[in-house]
Short mmCIF file of the C-alpha atoms (twelve columns), coordinates in Angstrom:
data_MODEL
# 
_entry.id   MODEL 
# 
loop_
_atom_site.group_PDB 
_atom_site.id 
_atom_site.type_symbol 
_atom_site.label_atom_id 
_atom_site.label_alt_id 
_atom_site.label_comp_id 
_atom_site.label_asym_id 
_atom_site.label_seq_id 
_atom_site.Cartn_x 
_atom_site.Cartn_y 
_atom_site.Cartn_z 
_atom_site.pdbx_PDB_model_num 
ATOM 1   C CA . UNK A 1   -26.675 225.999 209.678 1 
ATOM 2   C CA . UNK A 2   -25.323 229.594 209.109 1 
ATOM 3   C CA . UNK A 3   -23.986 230.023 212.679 1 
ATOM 4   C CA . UNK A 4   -20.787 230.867 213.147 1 
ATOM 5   C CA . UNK A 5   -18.654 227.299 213.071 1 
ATOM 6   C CA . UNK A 6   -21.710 225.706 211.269 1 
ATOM 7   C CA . UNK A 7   -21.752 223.634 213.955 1 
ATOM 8   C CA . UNK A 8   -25.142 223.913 214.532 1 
ATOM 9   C CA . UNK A 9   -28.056 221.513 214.656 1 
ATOM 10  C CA . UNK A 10  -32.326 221.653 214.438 1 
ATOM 11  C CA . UNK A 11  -35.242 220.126 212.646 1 
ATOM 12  C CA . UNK A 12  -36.674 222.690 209.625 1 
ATOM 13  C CA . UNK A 13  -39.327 223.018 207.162 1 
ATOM 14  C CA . UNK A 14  -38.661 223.684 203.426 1 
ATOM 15  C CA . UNK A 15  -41.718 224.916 201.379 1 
ATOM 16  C CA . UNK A 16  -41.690 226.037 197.695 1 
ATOM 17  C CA . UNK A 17  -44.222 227.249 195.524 1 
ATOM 18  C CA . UNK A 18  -44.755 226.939 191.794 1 
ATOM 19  C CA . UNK A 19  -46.983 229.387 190.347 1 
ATOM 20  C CA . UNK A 20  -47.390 227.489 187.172 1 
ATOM 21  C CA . UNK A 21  -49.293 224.673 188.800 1 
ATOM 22  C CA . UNK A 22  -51.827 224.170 191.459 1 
ATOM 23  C CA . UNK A 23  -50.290 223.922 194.715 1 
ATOM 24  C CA . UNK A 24  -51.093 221.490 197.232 1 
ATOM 25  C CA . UNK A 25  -52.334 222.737 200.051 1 
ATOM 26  C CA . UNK A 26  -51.097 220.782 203.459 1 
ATOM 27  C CA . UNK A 27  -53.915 219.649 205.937 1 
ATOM 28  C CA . UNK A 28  -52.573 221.860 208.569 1 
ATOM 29  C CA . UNK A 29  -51.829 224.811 206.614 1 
ATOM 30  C CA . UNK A 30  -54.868 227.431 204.822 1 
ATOM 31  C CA . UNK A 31  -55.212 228.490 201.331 1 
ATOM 32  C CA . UNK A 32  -57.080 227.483 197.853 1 
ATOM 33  C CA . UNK A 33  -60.102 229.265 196.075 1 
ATOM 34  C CA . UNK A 34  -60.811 232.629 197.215 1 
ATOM 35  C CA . UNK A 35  -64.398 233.878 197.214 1 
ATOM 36  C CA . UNK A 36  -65.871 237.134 196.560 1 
ATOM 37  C CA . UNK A 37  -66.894 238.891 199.715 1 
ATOM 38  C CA . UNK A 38  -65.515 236.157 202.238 1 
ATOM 39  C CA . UNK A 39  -63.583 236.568 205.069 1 
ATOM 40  C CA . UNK A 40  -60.680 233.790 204.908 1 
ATOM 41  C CA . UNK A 41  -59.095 232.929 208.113 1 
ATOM 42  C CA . UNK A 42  -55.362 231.690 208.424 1 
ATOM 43  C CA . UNK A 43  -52.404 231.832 210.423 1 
ATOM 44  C CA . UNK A 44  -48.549 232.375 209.219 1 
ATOM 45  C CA . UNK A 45  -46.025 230.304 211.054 1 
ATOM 46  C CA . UNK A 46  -42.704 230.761 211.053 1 
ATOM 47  C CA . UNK A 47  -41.045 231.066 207.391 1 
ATOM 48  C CA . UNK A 48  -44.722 230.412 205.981 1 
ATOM 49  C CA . UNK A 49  -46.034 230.964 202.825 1 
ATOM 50  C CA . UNK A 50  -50.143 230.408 202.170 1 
ATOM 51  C CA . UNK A 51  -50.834 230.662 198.534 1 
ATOM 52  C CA . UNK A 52  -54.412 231.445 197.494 1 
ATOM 53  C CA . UNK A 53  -56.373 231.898 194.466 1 
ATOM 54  C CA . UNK A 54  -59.102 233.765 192.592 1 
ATOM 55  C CA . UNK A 55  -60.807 233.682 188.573 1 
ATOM 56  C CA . UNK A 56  -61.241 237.148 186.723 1 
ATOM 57  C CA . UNK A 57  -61.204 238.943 183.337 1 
ATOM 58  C CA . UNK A 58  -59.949 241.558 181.938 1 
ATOM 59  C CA . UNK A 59  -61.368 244.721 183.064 1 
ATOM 60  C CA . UNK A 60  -62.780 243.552 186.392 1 
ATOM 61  C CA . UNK A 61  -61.796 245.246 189.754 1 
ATOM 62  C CA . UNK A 62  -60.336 243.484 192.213 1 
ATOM 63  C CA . UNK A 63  -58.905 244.796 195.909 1 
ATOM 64  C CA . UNK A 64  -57.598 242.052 198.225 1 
ATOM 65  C CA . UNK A 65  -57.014 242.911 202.128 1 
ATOM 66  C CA . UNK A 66  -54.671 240.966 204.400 1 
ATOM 67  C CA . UNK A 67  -55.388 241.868 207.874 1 
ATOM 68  C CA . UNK A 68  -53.865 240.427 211.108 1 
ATOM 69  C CA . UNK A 69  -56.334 239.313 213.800 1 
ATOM 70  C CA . UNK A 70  -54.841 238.434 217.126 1 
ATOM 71  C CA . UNK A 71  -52.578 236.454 219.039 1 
ATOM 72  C CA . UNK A 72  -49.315 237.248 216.536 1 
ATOM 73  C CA . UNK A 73  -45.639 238.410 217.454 1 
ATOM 74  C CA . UNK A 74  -44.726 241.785 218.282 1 
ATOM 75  C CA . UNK A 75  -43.602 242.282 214.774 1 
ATOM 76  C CA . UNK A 76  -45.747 240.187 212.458 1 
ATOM 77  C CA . UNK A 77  -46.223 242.195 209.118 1 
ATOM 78  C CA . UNK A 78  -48.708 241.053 206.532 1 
ATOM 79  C CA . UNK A 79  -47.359 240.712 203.674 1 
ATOM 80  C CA . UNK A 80  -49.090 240.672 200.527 1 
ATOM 81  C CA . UNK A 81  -48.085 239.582 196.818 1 
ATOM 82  C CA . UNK A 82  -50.674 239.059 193.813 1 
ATOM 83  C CA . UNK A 83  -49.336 237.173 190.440 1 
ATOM 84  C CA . UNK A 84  -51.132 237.406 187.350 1 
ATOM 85  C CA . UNK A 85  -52.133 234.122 185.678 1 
ATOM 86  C CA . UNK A 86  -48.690 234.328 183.330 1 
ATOM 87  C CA . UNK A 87  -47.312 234.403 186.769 1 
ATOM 88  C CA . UNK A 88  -45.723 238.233 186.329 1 
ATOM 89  C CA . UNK A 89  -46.153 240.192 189.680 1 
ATOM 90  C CA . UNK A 90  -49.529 242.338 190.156 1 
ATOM 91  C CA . UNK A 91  -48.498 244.549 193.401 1 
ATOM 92  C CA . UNK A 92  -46.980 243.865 196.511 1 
ATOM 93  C CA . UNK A 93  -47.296 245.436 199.550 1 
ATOM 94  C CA . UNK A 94  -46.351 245.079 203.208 1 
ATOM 95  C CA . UNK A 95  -47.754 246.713 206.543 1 
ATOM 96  C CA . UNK A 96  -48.321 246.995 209.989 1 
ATOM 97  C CA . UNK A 97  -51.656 245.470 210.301 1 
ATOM 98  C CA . UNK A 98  -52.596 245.140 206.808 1 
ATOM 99  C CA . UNK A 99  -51.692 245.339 203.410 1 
ATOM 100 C CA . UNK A 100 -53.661 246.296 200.431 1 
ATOM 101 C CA . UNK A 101 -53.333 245.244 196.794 1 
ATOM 102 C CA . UNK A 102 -55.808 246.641 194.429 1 
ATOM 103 C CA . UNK A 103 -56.091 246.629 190.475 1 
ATOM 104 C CA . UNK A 104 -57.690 246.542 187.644 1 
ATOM 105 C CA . UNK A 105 -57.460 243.038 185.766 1 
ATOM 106 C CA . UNK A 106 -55.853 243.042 182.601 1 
ATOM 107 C CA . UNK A 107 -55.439 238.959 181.854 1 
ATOM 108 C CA . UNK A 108 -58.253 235.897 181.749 1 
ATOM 109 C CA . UNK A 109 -57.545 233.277 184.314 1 
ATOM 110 C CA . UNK A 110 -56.334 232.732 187.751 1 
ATOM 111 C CA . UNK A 111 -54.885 234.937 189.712 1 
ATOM 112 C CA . UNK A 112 -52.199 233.462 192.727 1 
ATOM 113 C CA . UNK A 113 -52.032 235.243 196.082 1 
ATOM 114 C CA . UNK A 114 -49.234 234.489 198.367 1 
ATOM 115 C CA . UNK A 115 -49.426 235.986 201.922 1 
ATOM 116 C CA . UNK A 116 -46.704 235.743 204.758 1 
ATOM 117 C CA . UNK A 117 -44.862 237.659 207.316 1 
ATOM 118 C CA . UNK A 118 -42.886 240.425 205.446 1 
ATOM 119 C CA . UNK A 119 -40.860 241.618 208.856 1 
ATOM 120 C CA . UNK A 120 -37.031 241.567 208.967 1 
ATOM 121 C CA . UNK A 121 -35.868 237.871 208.787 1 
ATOM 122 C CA . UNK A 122 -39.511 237.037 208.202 1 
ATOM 123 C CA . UNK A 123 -39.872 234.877 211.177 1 
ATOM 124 C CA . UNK A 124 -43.138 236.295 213.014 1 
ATOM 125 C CA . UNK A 125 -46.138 234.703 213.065 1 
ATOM 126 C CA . UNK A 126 -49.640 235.936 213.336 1 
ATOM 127 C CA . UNK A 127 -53.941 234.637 212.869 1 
ATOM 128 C CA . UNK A 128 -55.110 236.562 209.725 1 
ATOM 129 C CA . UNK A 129 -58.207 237.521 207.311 1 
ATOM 130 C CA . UNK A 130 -57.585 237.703 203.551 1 
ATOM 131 C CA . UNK A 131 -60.523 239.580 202.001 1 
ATOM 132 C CA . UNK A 132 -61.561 240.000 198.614 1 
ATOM 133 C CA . UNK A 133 -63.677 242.694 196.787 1 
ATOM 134 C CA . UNK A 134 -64.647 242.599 193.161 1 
ATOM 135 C CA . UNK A 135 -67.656 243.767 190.684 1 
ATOM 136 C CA . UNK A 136 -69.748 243.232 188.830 1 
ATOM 137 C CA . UNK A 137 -69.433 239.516 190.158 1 
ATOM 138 C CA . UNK A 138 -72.145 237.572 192.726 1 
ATOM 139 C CA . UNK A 139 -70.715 238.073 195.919 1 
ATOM 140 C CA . UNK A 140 -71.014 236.530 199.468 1 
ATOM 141 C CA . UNK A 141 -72.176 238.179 202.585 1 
ATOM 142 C CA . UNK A 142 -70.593 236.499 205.472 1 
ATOM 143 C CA . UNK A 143 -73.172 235.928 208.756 1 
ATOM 144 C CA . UNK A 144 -71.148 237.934 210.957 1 
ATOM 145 C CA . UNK A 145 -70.505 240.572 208.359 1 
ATOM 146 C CA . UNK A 146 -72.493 243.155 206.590 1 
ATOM 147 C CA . UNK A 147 -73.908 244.547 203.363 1 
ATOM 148 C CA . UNK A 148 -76.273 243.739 200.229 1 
ATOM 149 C CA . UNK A 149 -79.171 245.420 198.627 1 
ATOM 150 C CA . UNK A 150 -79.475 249.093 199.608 1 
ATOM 151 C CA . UNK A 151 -82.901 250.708 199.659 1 
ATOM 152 C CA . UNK A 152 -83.065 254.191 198.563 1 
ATOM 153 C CA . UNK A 153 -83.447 256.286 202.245 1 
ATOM 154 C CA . UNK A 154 -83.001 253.147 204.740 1 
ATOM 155 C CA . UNK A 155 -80.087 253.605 206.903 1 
ATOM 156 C CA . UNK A 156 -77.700 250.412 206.564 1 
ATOM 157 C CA . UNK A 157 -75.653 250.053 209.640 1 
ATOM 158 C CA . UNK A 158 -72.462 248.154 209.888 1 
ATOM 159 C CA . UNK A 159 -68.915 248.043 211.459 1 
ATOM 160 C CA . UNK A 160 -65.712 247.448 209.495 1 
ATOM 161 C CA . UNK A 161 -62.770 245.091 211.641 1 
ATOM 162 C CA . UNK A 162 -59.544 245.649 210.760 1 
ATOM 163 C CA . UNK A 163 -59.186 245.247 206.957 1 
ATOM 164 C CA . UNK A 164 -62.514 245.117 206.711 1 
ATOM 165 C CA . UNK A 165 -64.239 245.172 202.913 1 
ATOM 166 C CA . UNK A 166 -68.409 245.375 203.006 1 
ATOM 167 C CA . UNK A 167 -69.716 244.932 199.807 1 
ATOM 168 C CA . UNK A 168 -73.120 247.083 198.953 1 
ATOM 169 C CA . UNK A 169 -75.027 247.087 195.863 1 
ATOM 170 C CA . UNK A 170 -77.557 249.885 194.541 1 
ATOM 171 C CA . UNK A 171 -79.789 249.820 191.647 1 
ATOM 172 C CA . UNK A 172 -80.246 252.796 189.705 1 
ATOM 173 C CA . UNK A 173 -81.820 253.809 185.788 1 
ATOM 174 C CA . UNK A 174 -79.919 255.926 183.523 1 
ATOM 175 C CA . UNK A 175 -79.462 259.535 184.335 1 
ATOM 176 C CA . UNK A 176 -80.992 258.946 188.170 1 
ATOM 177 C CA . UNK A 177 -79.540 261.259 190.358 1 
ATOM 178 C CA . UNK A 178 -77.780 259.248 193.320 1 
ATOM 179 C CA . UNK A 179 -76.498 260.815 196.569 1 
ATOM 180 C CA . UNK A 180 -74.549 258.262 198.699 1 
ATOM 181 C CA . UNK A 181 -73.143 259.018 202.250 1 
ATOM 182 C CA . UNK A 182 -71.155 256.873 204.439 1 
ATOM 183 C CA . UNK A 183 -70.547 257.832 208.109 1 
ATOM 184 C CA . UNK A 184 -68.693 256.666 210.943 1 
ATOM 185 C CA . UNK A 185 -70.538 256.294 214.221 1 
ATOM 186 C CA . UNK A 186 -69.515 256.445 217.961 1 
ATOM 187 C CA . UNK A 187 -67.450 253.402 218.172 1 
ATOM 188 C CA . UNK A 188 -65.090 254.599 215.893 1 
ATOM 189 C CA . UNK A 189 -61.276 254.254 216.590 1 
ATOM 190 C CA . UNK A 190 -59.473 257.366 216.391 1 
ATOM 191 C CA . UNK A 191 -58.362 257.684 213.044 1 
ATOM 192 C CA . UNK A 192 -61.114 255.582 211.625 1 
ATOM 193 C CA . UNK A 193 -61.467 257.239 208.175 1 
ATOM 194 C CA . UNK A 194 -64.791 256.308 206.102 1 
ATOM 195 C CA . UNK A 195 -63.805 255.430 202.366 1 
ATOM 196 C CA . UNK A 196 -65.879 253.632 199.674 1 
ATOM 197 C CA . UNK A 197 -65.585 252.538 196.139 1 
ATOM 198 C CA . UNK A 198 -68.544 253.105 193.610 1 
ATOM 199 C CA . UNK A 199 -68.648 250.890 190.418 1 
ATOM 200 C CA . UNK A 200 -71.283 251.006 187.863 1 
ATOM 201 C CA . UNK A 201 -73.084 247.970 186.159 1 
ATOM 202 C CA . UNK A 202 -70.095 247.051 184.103 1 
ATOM 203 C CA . UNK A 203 -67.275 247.287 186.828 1 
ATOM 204 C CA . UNK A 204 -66.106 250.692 185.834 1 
ATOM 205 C CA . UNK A 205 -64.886 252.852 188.648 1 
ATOM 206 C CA . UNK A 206 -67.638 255.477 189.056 1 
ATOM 207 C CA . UNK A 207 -65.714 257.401 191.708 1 
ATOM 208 C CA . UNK A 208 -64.005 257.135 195.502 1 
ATOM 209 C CA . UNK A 209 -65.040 259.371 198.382 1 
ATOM 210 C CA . UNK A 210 -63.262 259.343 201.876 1 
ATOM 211 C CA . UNK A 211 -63.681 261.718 204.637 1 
ATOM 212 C CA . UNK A 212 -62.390 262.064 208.494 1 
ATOM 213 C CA . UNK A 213 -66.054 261.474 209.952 1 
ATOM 214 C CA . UNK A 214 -67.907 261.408 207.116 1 
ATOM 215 C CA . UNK A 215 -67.519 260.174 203.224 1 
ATOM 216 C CA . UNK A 216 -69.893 261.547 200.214 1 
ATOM 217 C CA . UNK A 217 -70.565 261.470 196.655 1 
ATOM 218 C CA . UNK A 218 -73.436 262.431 194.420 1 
ATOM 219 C CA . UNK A 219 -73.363 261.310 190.344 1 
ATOM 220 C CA . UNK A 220 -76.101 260.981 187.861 1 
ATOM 221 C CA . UNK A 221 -76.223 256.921 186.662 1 
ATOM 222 C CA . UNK A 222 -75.141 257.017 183.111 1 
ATOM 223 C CA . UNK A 223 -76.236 252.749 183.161 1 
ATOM 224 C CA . UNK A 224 -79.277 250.809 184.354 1 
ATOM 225 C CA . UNK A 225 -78.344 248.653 186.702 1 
ATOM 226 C CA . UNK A 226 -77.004 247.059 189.709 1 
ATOM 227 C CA . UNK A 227 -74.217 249.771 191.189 1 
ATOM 228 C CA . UNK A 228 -71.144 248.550 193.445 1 
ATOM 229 C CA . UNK A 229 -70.025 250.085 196.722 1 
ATOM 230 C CA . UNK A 230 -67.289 248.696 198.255 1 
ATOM 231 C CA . UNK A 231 -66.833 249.635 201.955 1 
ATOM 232 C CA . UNK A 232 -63.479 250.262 203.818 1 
ATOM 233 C CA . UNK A 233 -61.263 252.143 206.248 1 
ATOM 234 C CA . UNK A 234 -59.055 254.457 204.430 1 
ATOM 235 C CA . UNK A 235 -57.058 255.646 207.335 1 
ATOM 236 C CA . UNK A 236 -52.782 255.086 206.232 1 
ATOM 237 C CA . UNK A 237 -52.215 251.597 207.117 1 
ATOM 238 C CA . UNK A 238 -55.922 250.825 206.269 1 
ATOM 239 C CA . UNK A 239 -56.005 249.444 210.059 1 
ATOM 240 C CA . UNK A 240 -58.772 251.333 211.767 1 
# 
C-alpha cells in the first residue's frame, strides 16, 4: 500500500513478462500468434499487459495497429511496444485511439508485441484490435473485412474502422505502367485521410501516397509479380 500511513488494504494482481520465453497466456486474458491480415480482438484491464507474437526475416515489412474499439475509460491510451527476437526494443508508441509501429525487419525469428494502457498511472481499460500488415507473406482476409486480388479497372470498394489495415495485392510484368488511386467516399469522417503502402514482389517499399480526399501514385513495375498495397487512414492519430 503506498497510501499515506500504509495502512491500507485490497486484493491485486501481479503480472510479469519474460521476453526470453514463451509466455503463458491466462484463459481469461488475449494474446499468442499474430496473423497476417487479422483483426485480433482484446481488452486491457486495469494494470494489463497482453503480449503477442509474430515470425519474420530480415528485410520484410511489417506495420502493426493497436486500435481501441468501444466501451473503454475516458482516458484509455493504446499503447504499443514491439521487441525484436534478441528482445532489444523495435518502436514504441502511444495514442489517443491508436498507435502505430512500423519497420523494416532486420533479425530472423519472433518478434514480441506487448500492448496496454499507456495513460497516466496506466489504470484505464478499454476493448481493442491489434492489426498486422506485412509482404510479401500469404495473408488473411477477415469476413467482415476487405481486400485481395485487384483487377486492372474494377473498382474495389471498402471501409477502413479505426486502425484499420486492408491488404490488396496487384500483379504486374516488368516495366508495366501502373496507375493506382485510392479515394475516400461519402461516409468519410472528417479528417479521414486516404494513405496506402505499395511493395513490390520482394517486399521493397515501392512508394506511399496520401491525400485529403483522394491518394495517387503511378510507377513503371521494375519486377514480375504479385505487388502489395497496404490500405490505411493516415490522418495524425491514424484514428479516422
Amino acid at each position: 500500500d503506498g497510501a499515506s500511513g500504509f495502512a491500507e488494504t485490497g486484493d491485486y494482481k501481479l503480472r510479469l513478462l519474460d521476453l526470453s520465453k514463451e509466455s503463458e497466456i491466462p484463459h481469461d486474458d488475449e494474446g499468442g500468434p499474430m496473423s497476417n491480415g487479422v483483426n485480433h480482438p482484446g481488452k486491457v484491464n486495469v494494470g494489463d499487459l497482453d503480449i503477442w507474437n509474430f515470425s519474420s526475416s530480415p528485410g520484410e515489412p511489417v506495420i502493426i495497429r493497436f486500435a481501441e474499439t468501444t466501451d473503454g475509460t475516458a482516458w484509455f491510451t493504446p499503447r504499443l511496444v514491439v521487441y525484436a527476437p534478441d528482445q532489444s526494443v523495435v518502436g514504441i508508441h502511444s495514442g489517443s485511439s491508436v498507435a502505430q509501429v512500423a519497420f523494416v525487419a532486420e533479425q530472423e525469428g519472433t518478434y514480441q508485441v506487448v500492448v496496454g494502457d499507456g495513460a497516466s498511472g496506466v489504470a484505464e481499460t478499454g476493448n481493442y484490435s491489434l492489426r498486422l500488415a506485412t509482404s510479401p507473406d500469404d495473408y488473411t482476409i477477415p469476413d467482415d473485412d476487405e481486400g485481395g486480388d485487384m483487377v486492372f479497372g474494377d473498382d474495389h470498394l471498402g471501409s477502413i474502422k479505426r486502425g484499420d489495415l486492408d491488404i490488396w495485392t496487384l500483379h504486374a510484368t516488368t516495366s508495366e505502367r501502373v496507375i493506382v488511386r485510392l479515394a475516400e467516399n461519402d461516409d468519410a469522417t472528417a479528417w479521414f485521410t486516404p494513405f496506402f503502402w505499395l511493395y513490390d514482389p520482394d517486399g521493397t517499399l515501392v512508394d506511399t501516397a496520401a491525400g485529403s480526399a483522394t491518394a495517387g501514385l503511378e510507377f513503371t513495375a521494375t519486377q514480375t509479380g504479385p505487388y502489395r498495397l497496404i490500405v490505411a487512414d493516415g490522418a495524425s492519430g491514424f484514428a479516422e
